[in-house]
Short mmCIF file of N, CA and C in Angstrom, two decimals:
data_model
loop_
_atom_site.label_atom_id
_atom_site.label_comp_id
_atom_site.label_asym_id
_atom_site.label_seq_id
_atom_site.Cartn_x
_atom_site.Cartn_y
_atom_site.Cartn_z
N ILE A 1 -31.25 -20.00 -13.23
CA ILE A 1 -29.84 -20.08 -13.58
C ILE A 1 -29.62 -19.54 -14.99
N GLU A 2 -30.49 -19.94 -15.92
CA GLU A 2 -30.34 -19.50 -17.31
C GLU A 2 -30.45 -17.98 -17.43
N PHE A 3 -31.37 -17.37 -16.67
CA PHE A 3 -31.54 -15.92 -16.71
C PHE A 3 -30.26 -15.23 -16.24
N LEU A 4 -29.70 -15.71 -15.15
CA LEU A 4 -28.48 -15.12 -14.61
C LEU A 4 -27.32 -15.29 -15.59
N MET A 5 -27.19 -16.47 -16.18
CA MET A 5 -26.12 -16.70 -17.15
C MET A 5 -26.28 -15.80 -18.37
N GLY A 6 -27.52 -15.62 -18.83
CA GLY A 6 -27.78 -14.75 -19.96
C GLY A 6 -27.42 -13.31 -19.66
N ASP A 7 -27.75 -12.88 -18.45
CA ASP A 7 -27.43 -11.52 -18.03
C ASP A 7 -25.91 -11.31 -17.99
N MET A 8 -25.19 -12.30 -17.51
CA MET A 8 -23.73 -12.20 -17.44
C MET A 8 -23.13 -12.16 -18.85
N LYS A 9 -23.70 -12.95 -19.76
CA LYS A 9 -23.22 -12.95 -21.16
C LYS A 9 -23.46 -11.59 -21.81
N GLU A 10 -24.59 -10.96 -21.49
CA GLU A 10 -24.88 -9.63 -22.03
C GLU A 10 -23.86 -8.61 -21.57
N GLN A 11 -23.25 -8.84 -20.42
CA GLN A 11 -22.23 -7.95 -19.88
C GLN A 11 -20.85 -8.25 -20.48
N GLY A 12 -20.80 -9.19 -21.45
CA GLY A 12 -19.55 -9.50 -22.13
C GLY A 12 -18.70 -10.56 -21.45
N MET A 13 -19.32 -11.32 -20.54
CA MET A 13 -18.57 -12.35 -19.83
C MET A 13 -18.65 -13.69 -20.54
N ASP A 14 -17.61 -14.49 -20.42
CA ASP A 14 -17.64 -15.89 -20.83
C ASP A 14 -18.21 -16.65 -19.64
N VAL A 15 -19.30 -17.40 -19.85
CA VAL A 15 -20.03 -18.02 -18.74
C VAL A 15 -20.17 -19.52 -18.95
N TYR A 16 -19.94 -20.27 -17.87
CA TYR A 16 -20.05 -21.72 -17.90
C TYR A 16 -20.80 -22.19 -16.66
N TYR A 17 -21.62 -23.23 -16.82
CA TYR A 17 -22.29 -23.85 -15.66
C TYR A 17 -21.63 -25.19 -15.42
N ARG A 18 -21.14 -25.40 -14.22
CA ARG A 18 -20.51 -26.66 -13.82
C ARG A 18 -21.56 -27.46 -13.05
N GLY A 19 -22.24 -28.36 -13.74
CA GLY A 19 -23.35 -29.11 -13.16
C GLY A 19 -23.00 -29.95 -11.97
N TRP A 20 -21.80 -30.53 -11.94
CA TRP A 20 -21.43 -31.39 -10.82
C TRP A 20 -21.43 -30.60 -9.51
N GLY A 21 -20.79 -29.47 -9.50
CA GLY A 21 -20.73 -28.67 -8.28
C GLY A 21 -21.82 -27.63 -8.18
N GLY A 22 -22.60 -27.44 -9.26
CA GLY A 22 -23.67 -26.46 -9.24
C GLY A 22 -23.16 -25.03 -9.21
N ILE A 23 -22.07 -24.77 -9.90
CA ILE A 23 -21.43 -23.45 -9.86
C ILE A 23 -21.47 -22.79 -11.24
N ILE A 24 -21.83 -21.52 -11.26
CA ILE A 24 -21.74 -20.71 -12.48
C ILE A 24 -20.40 -19.98 -12.42
N GLN A 25 -19.59 -20.14 -13.45
CA GLN A 25 -18.32 -19.43 -13.53
C GLN A 25 -18.41 -18.41 -14.64
N GLY A 26 -18.04 -17.18 -14.31
CA GLY A 26 -18.02 -16.12 -15.30
C GLY A 26 -16.65 -15.46 -15.34
N TYR A 27 -16.17 -15.22 -16.55
CA TYR A 27 -14.86 -14.59 -16.71
C TYR A 27 -15.02 -13.38 -17.61
N SER A 28 -14.46 -12.26 -17.20
CA SER A 28 -14.50 -11.05 -18.00
C SER A 28 -13.15 -10.85 -18.68
N PRO A 29 -13.10 -10.99 -20.01
CA PRO A 29 -11.85 -10.74 -20.71
C PRO A 29 -11.46 -9.25 -20.69
N VAL A 30 -12.44 -8.38 -20.51
CA VAL A 30 -12.16 -6.94 -20.45
C VAL A 30 -11.45 -6.58 -19.16
N TYR A 31 -11.96 -7.09 -18.03
CA TYR A 31 -11.42 -6.75 -16.72
C TYR A 31 -10.43 -7.80 -16.19
N HIS A 32 -10.25 -8.88 -16.94
CA HIS A 32 -9.37 -9.98 -16.52
C HIS A 32 -9.71 -10.43 -15.11
N SER A 33 -10.98 -10.72 -14.89
CA SER A 33 -11.44 -11.13 -13.57
C SER A 33 -12.46 -12.25 -13.70
N GLN A 34 -12.62 -13.00 -12.63
CA GLN A 34 -13.52 -14.15 -12.63
C GLN A 34 -14.42 -14.10 -11.42
N ILE A 35 -15.65 -14.63 -11.58
CA ILE A 35 -16.58 -14.75 -10.48
C ILE A 35 -17.14 -16.17 -10.51
N ASP A 36 -17.23 -16.79 -9.36
CA ASP A 36 -17.83 -18.11 -9.21
C ASP A 36 -19.06 -17.95 -8.32
N LEU A 37 -20.21 -18.38 -8.82
CA LEU A 37 -21.47 -18.25 -8.08
C LEU A 37 -22.01 -19.63 -7.74
N SER A 38 -22.41 -19.81 -6.49
CA SER A 38 -23.07 -21.05 -6.09
C SER A 38 -24.36 -20.69 -5.36
N PHE A 39 -25.24 -21.65 -5.20
CA PHE A 39 -26.56 -21.40 -4.64
C PHE A 39 -26.70 -22.12 -3.30
N TRP A 40 -27.23 -21.40 -2.31
CA TRP A 40 -27.30 -21.90 -0.94
C TRP A 40 -28.71 -21.72 -0.40
N CYS A 41 -29.11 -22.58 0.56
CA CYS A 41 -30.42 -22.43 1.19
C CYS A 41 -30.38 -22.98 2.61
N ASP A 42 -31.28 -22.49 3.43
CA ASP A 42 -31.45 -22.97 4.80
C ASP A 42 -32.63 -23.92 4.76
N TYR A 43 -32.36 -25.21 4.50
CA TYR A 43 -33.41 -26.18 4.26
C TYR A 43 -34.45 -26.26 5.37
N TYR A 44 -34.00 -26.31 6.60
CA TYR A 44 -34.91 -26.60 7.70
C TYR A 44 -35.12 -25.42 8.65
N GLY A 45 -34.67 -24.24 8.25
CA GLY A 45 -34.79 -23.09 9.14
C GLY A 45 -33.92 -23.22 10.37
N SER A 46 -32.84 -23.97 10.24
CA SER A 46 -31.97 -24.26 11.38
C SER A 46 -30.92 -23.19 11.64
N GLY A 47 -30.83 -22.20 10.73
CA GLY A 47 -29.81 -21.17 10.88
C GLY A 47 -28.49 -21.57 10.25
N THR A 48 -28.49 -22.69 9.51
CA THR A 48 -27.29 -23.15 8.82
C THR A 48 -27.57 -23.25 7.33
N MET A 49 -26.72 -22.61 6.54
CA MET A 49 -26.88 -22.63 5.09
C MET A 49 -26.15 -23.84 4.50
N HIS A 50 -26.80 -24.50 3.53
CA HIS A 50 -26.24 -25.65 2.82
C HIS A 50 -26.23 -25.33 1.33
N ARG A 51 -25.20 -25.80 0.62
CA ARG A 51 -25.18 -25.62 -0.83
C ARG A 51 -26.29 -26.49 -1.41
N CYS A 52 -27.13 -25.91 -2.26
CA CYS A 52 -28.33 -26.63 -2.72
C CYS A 52 -28.40 -26.77 -4.23
N SER A 53 -27.27 -26.75 -4.91
CA SER A 53 -27.31 -26.97 -6.35
C SER A 53 -26.16 -27.89 -6.74
N GLY A 54 -26.30 -28.53 -7.88
CA GLY A 54 -25.27 -29.43 -8.37
C GLY A 54 -25.55 -30.88 -8.00
N TRP A 55 -25.07 -31.78 -8.84
CA TRP A 55 -25.27 -33.22 -8.63
C TRP A 55 -24.56 -33.71 -7.37
N GLU A 56 -23.41 -33.15 -7.07
CA GLU A 56 -22.65 -33.57 -5.89
C GLU A 56 -23.48 -33.44 -4.62
N THR A 57 -24.27 -32.40 -4.53
CA THR A 57 -25.11 -32.15 -3.35
C THR A 57 -26.04 -33.32 -3.07
N TYR A 58 -26.61 -33.91 -4.12
CA TYR A 58 -27.60 -34.96 -3.95
C TYR A 58 -26.98 -36.35 -3.85
N ILE A 59 -25.90 -36.58 -4.55
CA ILE A 59 -25.27 -37.90 -4.55
C ILE A 59 -24.50 -38.15 -3.25
N PHE A 60 -23.76 -37.16 -2.79
CA PHE A 60 -22.94 -37.31 -1.59
C PHE A 60 -23.48 -36.44 -0.45
N TRP A 61 -24.76 -36.47 -0.20
CA TRP A 61 -25.40 -35.56 0.75
C TRP A 61 -24.84 -35.67 2.16
N ALA A 62 -24.45 -36.86 2.62
CA ALA A 62 -23.96 -37.00 4.00
C ALA A 62 -22.63 -36.26 4.18
N ASN A 63 -21.68 -36.46 3.27
CA ASN A 63 -20.40 -35.76 3.34
C ASN A 63 -20.57 -34.28 3.04
N HIS A 64 -21.47 -34.00 2.14
CA HIS A 64 -21.69 -32.63 1.70
C HIS A 64 -22.15 -31.75 2.85
N ARG A 65 -23.04 -32.28 3.68
CA ARG A 65 -23.57 -31.50 4.81
C ARG A 65 -22.49 -31.11 5.79
N SER A 66 -21.51 -31.96 5.98
CA SER A 66 -20.46 -31.63 6.95
C SER A 66 -19.43 -30.68 6.37
N LYS A 67 -19.34 -30.60 5.05
CA LYS A 67 -18.29 -29.78 4.43
C LYS A 67 -18.78 -28.40 3.97
N TYR A 68 -19.93 -28.34 3.35
CA TYR A 68 -20.40 -27.10 2.74
C TYR A 68 -21.52 -26.46 3.54
N ILE A 69 -21.19 -25.92 4.70
CA ILE A 69 -22.19 -25.24 5.53
C ILE A 69 -21.58 -23.96 6.12
N PHE A 70 -22.44 -23.02 6.49
CA PHE A 70 -22.01 -21.82 7.19
C PHE A 70 -23.24 -21.19 7.85
N PRO A 71 -23.04 -20.31 8.83
CA PRO A 71 -24.17 -19.70 9.54
C PRO A 71 -25.02 -18.81 8.62
N ALA A 72 -26.31 -18.96 8.71
CA ALA A 72 -27.24 -18.19 7.88
C ALA A 72 -27.16 -16.69 8.16
N ARG A 73 -26.72 -16.29 9.34
CA ARG A 73 -26.65 -14.86 9.68
C ARG A 73 -25.74 -14.10 8.73
N LEU A 74 -24.77 -14.78 8.11
CA LEU A 74 -23.84 -14.11 7.20
C LEU A 74 -24.51 -13.68 5.89
N VAL A 75 -25.66 -14.28 5.58
CA VAL A 75 -26.35 -13.91 4.35
C VAL A 75 -27.80 -13.47 4.60
N LYS A 76 -28.08 -13.06 5.81
CA LYS A 76 -29.42 -12.58 6.15
C LYS A 76 -29.66 -11.25 5.43
N THR A 77 -30.81 -11.13 4.82
CA THR A 77 -31.14 -9.92 4.08
C THR A 77 -31.53 -8.80 5.04
N PRO A 78 -31.35 -7.56 4.64
CA PRO A 78 -30.76 -7.08 3.39
C PRO A 78 -29.24 -7.19 3.43
N LEU A 79 -28.67 -7.60 2.31
CA LEU A 79 -27.22 -7.78 2.22
C LEU A 79 -26.53 -6.51 1.71
N PRO A 80 -25.25 -6.33 2.10
CA PRO A 80 -24.49 -5.23 1.51
C PRO A 80 -24.23 -5.52 0.03
N THR A 81 -23.84 -4.51 -0.71
CA THR A 81 -23.60 -4.68 -2.15
C THR A 81 -22.21 -4.21 -2.56
N MET A 82 -21.78 -4.64 -3.74
CA MET A 82 -20.53 -4.16 -4.32
C MET A 82 -20.67 -4.16 -5.84
N GLU A 83 -19.88 -3.36 -6.50
CA GLU A 83 -19.89 -3.27 -7.95
C GLU A 83 -18.90 -4.26 -8.54
N PHE A 84 -19.31 -4.97 -9.61
CA PHE A 84 -18.44 -5.89 -10.34
C PHE A 84 -18.95 -5.96 -11.76
N ILE A 85 -18.12 -5.64 -12.72
CA ILE A 85 -18.45 -5.67 -14.15
C ILE A 85 -19.73 -4.86 -14.42
N ASN A 86 -19.75 -3.63 -14.01
CA ASN A 86 -20.87 -2.71 -14.27
C ASN A 86 -22.20 -3.20 -13.72
N ARG A 87 -22.17 -3.96 -12.67
CA ARG A 87 -23.40 -4.46 -12.07
C ARG A 87 -23.23 -4.47 -10.55
N THR A 88 -24.31 -4.24 -9.85
CA THR A 88 -24.29 -4.29 -8.40
C THR A 88 -24.67 -5.69 -7.95
N TRP A 89 -23.81 -6.30 -7.10
CA TRP A 89 -24.03 -7.66 -6.59
C TRP A 89 -24.18 -7.59 -5.08
N THR A 90 -25.05 -8.45 -4.54
CA THR A 90 -25.11 -8.57 -3.09
C THR A 90 -23.95 -9.45 -2.63
N VAL A 91 -23.42 -9.16 -1.46
CA VAL A 91 -22.28 -9.90 -0.91
C VAL A 91 -22.56 -10.27 0.55
N PRO A 92 -21.89 -11.29 1.06
CA PRO A 92 -22.10 -11.68 2.46
C PRO A 92 -21.68 -10.59 3.43
N ARG A 93 -22.29 -10.58 4.58
CA ARG A 93 -21.89 -9.60 5.60
C ARG A 93 -20.68 -10.10 6.37
N GLU A 94 -20.11 -9.22 7.15
CA GLU A 94 -18.95 -9.49 8.00
C GLU A 94 -17.68 -9.79 7.21
N GLY A 95 -17.60 -9.26 5.99
CA GLY A 95 -16.36 -9.36 5.21
C GLY A 95 -15.87 -10.78 4.98
N ILE A 96 -14.67 -11.05 5.44
CA ILE A 96 -14.00 -12.32 5.18
C ILE A 96 -14.48 -13.46 6.08
N GLU A 97 -15.40 -13.20 6.98
CA GLU A 97 -15.89 -14.21 7.92
C GLU A 97 -16.34 -15.50 7.22
N LEU A 98 -17.01 -15.38 6.10
CA LEU A 98 -17.49 -16.55 5.36
C LEU A 98 -16.34 -17.46 4.92
N GLN A 99 -15.19 -16.88 4.61
CA GLN A 99 -14.03 -17.66 4.17
C GLN A 99 -13.58 -18.65 5.25
N LYS A 100 -13.81 -18.32 6.50
CA LYS A 100 -13.41 -19.22 7.60
C LYS A 100 -14.14 -20.55 7.52
N TYR A 101 -15.33 -20.56 6.95
CA TYR A 101 -16.12 -21.78 6.84
C TYR A 101 -15.78 -22.55 5.57
N HIS A 102 -15.49 -21.84 4.49
CA HIS A 102 -15.18 -22.52 3.23
C HIS A 102 -13.73 -22.98 3.15
N TYR A 103 -12.83 -22.26 3.80
CA TYR A 103 -11.39 -22.59 3.76
C TYR A 103 -10.83 -22.60 5.18
N PRO A 104 -11.25 -23.55 6.03
CA PRO A 104 -10.86 -23.52 7.44
C PRO A 104 -9.36 -23.67 7.70
N LYS A 105 -8.62 -24.26 6.77
CA LYS A 105 -7.19 -24.50 7.00
C LYS A 105 -6.30 -23.35 6.54
N ASP A 106 -6.82 -22.45 5.69
CA ASP A 106 -5.95 -21.39 5.19
C ASP A 106 -6.69 -20.09 4.82
N TRP A 107 -7.80 -19.81 5.48
CA TRP A 107 -8.60 -18.64 5.14
C TRP A 107 -7.85 -17.33 5.33
N TRP A 108 -6.86 -17.30 6.18
CA TRP A 108 -6.12 -16.07 6.49
C TRP A 108 -5.01 -15.77 5.49
N LYS A 109 -4.68 -16.72 4.63
CA LYS A 109 -3.59 -16.53 3.68
C LYS A 109 -4.03 -15.66 2.50
N VAL A 110 -3.15 -14.82 2.04
CA VAL A 110 -3.41 -14.00 0.86
C VAL A 110 -2.72 -14.66 -0.31
N ALA A 111 -3.49 -15.05 -1.31
CA ALA A 111 -2.93 -15.70 -2.48
C ALA A 111 -2.93 -14.73 -3.65
N LYS A 112 -1.79 -14.48 -4.23
CA LYS A 112 -1.72 -13.60 -5.39
C LYS A 112 -2.19 -14.35 -6.63
N PRO A 113 -3.00 -13.71 -7.47
CA PRO A 113 -3.43 -14.33 -8.71
C PRO A 113 -2.22 -14.60 -9.61
N ARG A 114 -2.35 -15.59 -10.48
CA ARG A 114 -1.28 -15.88 -11.41
C ARG A 114 -0.95 -14.66 -12.26
N GLY A 115 0.32 -14.43 -12.50
CA GLY A 115 0.73 -13.32 -13.32
C GLY A 115 1.02 -12.04 -12.55
N CYS A 116 0.79 -12.05 -11.24
CA CYS A 116 1.04 -10.85 -10.44
C CYS A 116 2.42 -10.89 -9.81
#
């Protein structure tokens, strides 16, 4: 985590680690954009990915398992890539499909960023 945060800082980003949720947040003042990174793993080889970082994962594991999961096929390597802040990042396959698992009640809605 520290290596990734250091790399993001070298790119001129403001970077914060949110220990409760296990999320790295990076904001680029140059590009006025933000990226949130979380860490996932397939604990038992079951084909289901679970969020595996942050205190919340360990304290509320029963509720966490039912809320933060998605099919492992969406992140099976090799992953497609995209450019963001002068760096190439791997991204999930099948486009917006992953959003259906993280935001089941409103994944289809387009939300305009503040100020647009």
